Amino acid sequence: MNKKTIFKWFVPQKDNHYQPYALRKKALTFYIAIIFGLKATVGFLFFAFPQPTLGAQISIQEIVNLANQARSEVSLAPLKLNAKLNVSAQGKANDMMAKQYFAHVSPEGVEPWFWFDQAGYNYTYAGENLALGFETAEGVHKAWMNSPGHRDNIVNPNYKDIGIAIIYGDYEGSFTTIIVQHFGSVETTTPQEIPAYPAEKETPEEIKPLEKPIIPAPDITAPAPPVILTPSPNALTNKTEITITGQAEAGASVLIYENKEKIGQTIADKNNRFRFNTVSNFSDGVHSLSAMAIDSSNNRSAFSKSLAVTIDTVPPAIDLEQSYILPTYLEPLKNFDVIAYVTGDPSEVKATSGENEVILKTEESHLYRGVIERSESGVWIHARDRAGNIATAKLNAAQNTSATRSRTTATQNDGWNIFLSAIDQISNNLIIIFIAAIAILLLANILINIKKQNSKIIGGSLLVIFASSIILCV
């Protein structure tokens, strides 16, 4: 192609009647066809090659329910989900993932009981089950029940509590699941009963009683009702064991009640203060606490003013079926839009990726959104409620995600989604550049034809610029 031909195509001049071939009706029709064809191709790729279907998330409650179902079949009481055992199981799971081992005893020789002690669970009996690579609660429970040692833990009559931890991550080169199941029963101590009267002292033999003993008037004055100072009224906590403190008559026995049922007692010290730690774990819900004082003459006070404490050990729920991340249009391989669907009335929802962190804002009911720079570790959602419960889940660059899939599936899924988004972004950028180039040629054409006073060509060029702007907006 020589210089003269190039000028005919792109420069308004006498040889092309001041209307370059590149701006004529056929050429513009061809450009529009290419633009819509490119966008249609990208859309077809998204439609024709959907992301792979992923497995469902394993639920802690499902594992607990399956264990209790197995116990009921052999006439055993159900296990209660214990917050401290959840902590001990989580510690063991994190340690195995971090140090890349799968065993009851770590490479350093740390035994399972270490994690019970770390969590402050004063066990009488304790046990541990482990699982690796399972995708459903039913699958891991069936495997445990088919193993005599693991089955013995599940149906052990000595166990009263259970704790579960489920984590996802890279283990020996594969993205997989580690599940830890901790069992136990807590040492319980019965509070020592306080005698109604102090023990009488023996009278020395050399001292004879008076012929007319003086009998003191009996103490019939009831002590003032105790005052509970902590926990505060209408407190909300995720702790199932509560410390109750308050004030009462010095030396008096203070009886503690929960929903008007006695749960224990303690003694007020010389400074009129008492302290009581609950022995049994409180269940989720509202609990009414009160106290009564009994002095040395067995006079009973009225009940203290009741206060309500709400126990909430259930963390917010992150719905991975409706939570996902997508590359942004500005930097599709770096910044990601995070969309998280969280229920359970969270007080804070944030996303993290490596050292990057962003607080997600509420757009509508249960929906939280933000933008984060994604690292190789992926994007994690953390939701905290007012009671202090925390839920954590990993998201991937696709809808309907689940952390229980294999590393290969996750890599292919994320990579394909990023690839298509990158193509879409590149096509958008090419279209913008292309239309901008046409607009520049049209403006040059308009300026030249203004000098030639060719109003017909000027009007046609303005019409093309307007049409190009509409296409750019679309």
PDB file of N, CA, C and O in Angstrom, residues 228 244 254-264 276 282 288-294 300 303:
ATOM      1  N   ILE A 228     -26.070  -8.127  92.585  1.00  0.00           N
ATOM      2  CA  ILE A 228     -25.199  -8.709  91.553  1.00  0.00           C
ATOM      3  C   ILE A 228     -24.601  -7.565  90.728  1.00  0.00           C
ATOM      4  O   ILE A 228     -25.325  -6.742  90.161  1.00  0.00           O
ATOM      5  N   ILE A 244     -20.034 -14.728  88.309  1.00  0.00           N
ATOM      6  CA  ILE A 244     -21.002 -13.822  88.939  1.00  0.00           C
ATOM      7  C   ILE A 244     -20.345 -13.194  90.171  1.00  0.00           C
ATOM      8  O   ILE A 244     -19.837 -13.907  91.045  1.00  0.00           O
ATOM      9  N   VAL A 254     -24.151 -17.044 100.113  1.00  0.00           N
ATOM     10  CA  VAL A 254     -24.870 -16.454  98.983  1.00  0.00           C
ATOM     11  C   VAL A 254     -25.259 -17.579  98.035  1.00  0.00           C
ATOM     12  O   VAL A 254     -24.403 -18.273  97.484  1.00  0.00           O
ATOM     13  N   LEU A 255     -26.548 -17.794  97.881  1.00  0.00           N
ATOM     14  CA  LEU A 255     -27.064 -18.833  96.995  1.00  0.00           C
ATOM     15  C   LEU A 255     -27.343 -18.213  95.627  1.00  0.00           C
ATOM     16  O   LEU A 255     -27.996 -17.164  95.538  1.00  0.00           O
ATOM     17  N   ILE A 256     -26.846 -18.862  94.572  1.00  0.00           N
ATOM     18  CA  ILE A 256     -26.986 -18.351  93.201  1.00  0.00           C
ATOM     19  C   ILE A 256     -28.069 -19.152  92.489  1.00  0.00           C
ATOM     20  O   ILE A 256     -28.092 -20.392  92.547  1.00  0.00           O
ATOM     21  N   TYR A 257     -28.960 -18.430  91.809  1.00  0.00           N
ATOM     22  CA  TYR A 257     -30.081 -19.068  91.113  1.00  0.00           C
ATOM     23  C   TYR A 257     -30.055 -18.683  89.636  1.00  0.00           C
ATOM     24  O   TYR A 257     -29.704 -17.554  89.272  1.00  0.00           O
ATOM     25  N   GLU A 258     -30.442 -19.661  88.830  1.00  0.00           N
ATOM     26  CA  GLU A 258     -30.632 -19.425  87.392  1.00  0.00           C
ATOM     27  C   GLU A 258     -32.043 -19.874  87.048  1.00  0.00           C
ATOM     28  O   GLU A 258     -32.408 -21.046  87.225  1.00  0.00           O
ATOM     29  N   ASN A 259     -32.872 -18.890  86.625  1.00  0.00           N
ATOM     30  CA  ASN A 259     -34.293 -19.153  86.395  1.00  0.00           C
ATOM     31  C   ASN A 259     -34.948 -19.758  87.630  1.00  0.00           C
ATOM     32  O   ASN A 259     -35.719 -20.724  87.567  1.00  0.00           O
ATOM     33  N   LYS A 260     -34.595 -19.205  88.817  1.00  0.00           N
ATOM     34  CA  LYS A 260     -35.151 -19.583  90.111  1.00  0.00           C
ATOM     35  C   LYS A 260     -34.767 -20.998  90.562  1.00  0.00           C
ATOM     36  O   LYS A 260     -35.343 -21.533  91.508  1.00  0.00           O
ATOM     37  N   GLU A 261     -33.793 -21.604  89.896  1.00  0.00           N
ATOM     38  CA  GLU A 261     -33.273 -22.895  90.331  1.00  0.00           C
ATOM     39  C   GLU A 261     -31.848 -22.696  90.830  1.00  0.00           C
ATOM     40  O   GLU A 261     -31.021 -22.096  90.152  1.00  0.00           O
ATOM     41  N   LYS A 262     -31.563 -23.244  92.023  1.00  0.00           N
ATOM     42  CA  LYS A 262     -30.254 -23.066  92.623  1.00  0.00           C
ATOM     43  C   LYS A 262     -29.193 -23.794  91.804  1.00  0.00           C
ATOM     44  O   LYS A 262     -29.345 -24.966  91.466  1.00  0.00           O
ATOM     45  N   ILE A 263     -28.102 -23.080  91.502  1.00  0.00           N
ATOM     46  CA  ILE A 263     -27.002 -23.686  90.747  1.00  0.00           C
ATOM     47  C   ILE A 263     -25.702 -23.716  91.549  1.00  0.00           C
ATOM     48  O   ILE A 263     -24.695 -24.242  91.080  1.00  0.00           O
ATOM     49  N   GLY A 264     -25.719 -23.156  92.783  1.00  0.00           N
ATOM     50  CA  GLY A 264     -24.513 -23.194  93.602  1.00  0.00           C
ATOM     51  C   GLY A 264     -24.540 -22.130  94.671  1.00  0.00           C
ATOM     52  O   GLY A 264     -25.529 -21.387  94.818  1.00  0.00           O
ATOM     53  N   PHE A 276     -18.692 -16.118  92.245  1.00  0.00           N
ATOM     54  CA  PHE A 276     -19.129 -17.488  91.949  1.00  0.00           C
ATOM     55  C   PHE A 276     -18.904 -17.777  90.472  1.00  0.00           C
ATOM     56  O   PHE A 276     -19.316 -17.002  89.608  1.00  0.00           O
ATOM     57  N   PHE A 282     -23.868 -23.043  80.276  1.00  0.00           N
ATOM     58  CA  PHE A 282     -25.199 -22.547  79.953  1.00  0.00           C
ATOM     59  C   PHE A 282     -25.471 -22.772  78.461  1.00  0.00           C
ATOM     60  O   PHE A 282     -24.579 -22.626  77.622  1.00  0.00           O
ATOM     61  N   SER A 288     -31.978 -15.919  83.367  1.00  0.00           N
ATOM     62  CA  SER A 288     -32.269 -14.974  84.434  1.00  0.00           C
ATOM     63  C   SER A 288     -31.484 -15.366  85.676  1.00  0.00           C
ATOM     64  O   SER A 288     -31.639 -16.469  86.202  1.00  0.00           O
ATOM     65  N   LEU A 289     -30.604 -14.481  86.156  1.00  0.00           N
ATOM     66  CA  LEU A 289     -29.748 -14.759  87.306  1.00  0.00           C
ATOM     67  C   LEU A 289     -30.217 -13.944  88.510  1.00  0.00           C
ATOM     68  O   LEU A 289     -30.589 -12.775  88.384  1.00  0.00           O
ATOM     69  N   SER A 290     -30.190 -14.568  89.700  1.00  0.00           N
ATOM     70  CA  SER A 290     -30.530 -13.883  90.939  1.00  0.00           C
ATOM     71  C   SER A 290     -29.760 -14.530  92.080  1.00  0.00           C
ATOM     72  O   SER A 290     -29.121 -15.568  91.904  1.00  0.00           O
ATOM     73  N   ALA A 291     -29.830 -13.918  93.273  1.00  0.00           N
ATOM     74  CA  ALA A 291     -29.087 -14.436  94.429  1.00  0.00           C
ATOM     75  C   ALA A 291     -29.876 -14.200  95.700  1.00  0.00           C
ATOM     76  O   ALA A 291     -30.739 -13.311  95.769  1.00  0.00           O
ATOM     77  N   MET A 292     -29.579 -15.034  96.735  1.00  0.00           N
ATOM     78  CA  MET A 292     -30.201 -14.908  98.047  1.00  0.00           C
ATOM     79  C   MET A 292     -29.108 -15.074  99.104  1.00  0.00           C
ATOM     80  O   MET A 292     -28.197 -15.885  98.929  1.00  0.00           O
ATOM     81  N   ALA A 293     -29.200 -14.336 100.205  1.00  0.00           N
ATOM     82  CA  ALA A 293     -28.214 -14.419 101.282  1.00  0.00           C
ATOM     83  C   ALA A 293     -28.816 -15.116 102.496  1.00  0.00           C
ATOM     84  O   ALA A 293     -29.990 -14.895 102.838  1.00  0.00           O
ATOM     85  N   ILE A 294     -28.011 -15.953 103.179  1.00  0.00           N
ATOM     86  CA  ILE A 294     -28.412 -16.617 104.424  1.00  0.00           C
ATOM     87  C   ILE A 294     -27.336 -16.321 105.463  1.00  0.00           C
ATOM     88  O   ILE A 294     -26.165 -16.654 105.263  1.00  0.00           O
ATOM     89  N   ARG A 300     -32.962 -15.689 106.065  1.00  0.00           N
ATOM     90  CA  ARG A 300     -32.856 -15.610 104.605  1.00  0.00           C
ATOM     91  C   ARG A 300     -33.297 -14.235 104.107  1.00  0.00           C
ATOM     92  O   ARG A 300     -34.325 -13.705 104.558  1.00  0.00           O
ATOM     93  N   PHE A 303     -34.905 -12.351  97.420  1.00  0.00           N
ATOM     94  CA  PHE A 303     -34.098 -12.524  96.221  1.00  0.00           C
ATOM     95  C   PHE A 303     -33.578 -11.163  95.753  1.00  0.00           C
ATOM     96  O   PHE A 303     -34.236 -10.131  95.900  1.00  0.00           O
TER      97      PHE A 303
END
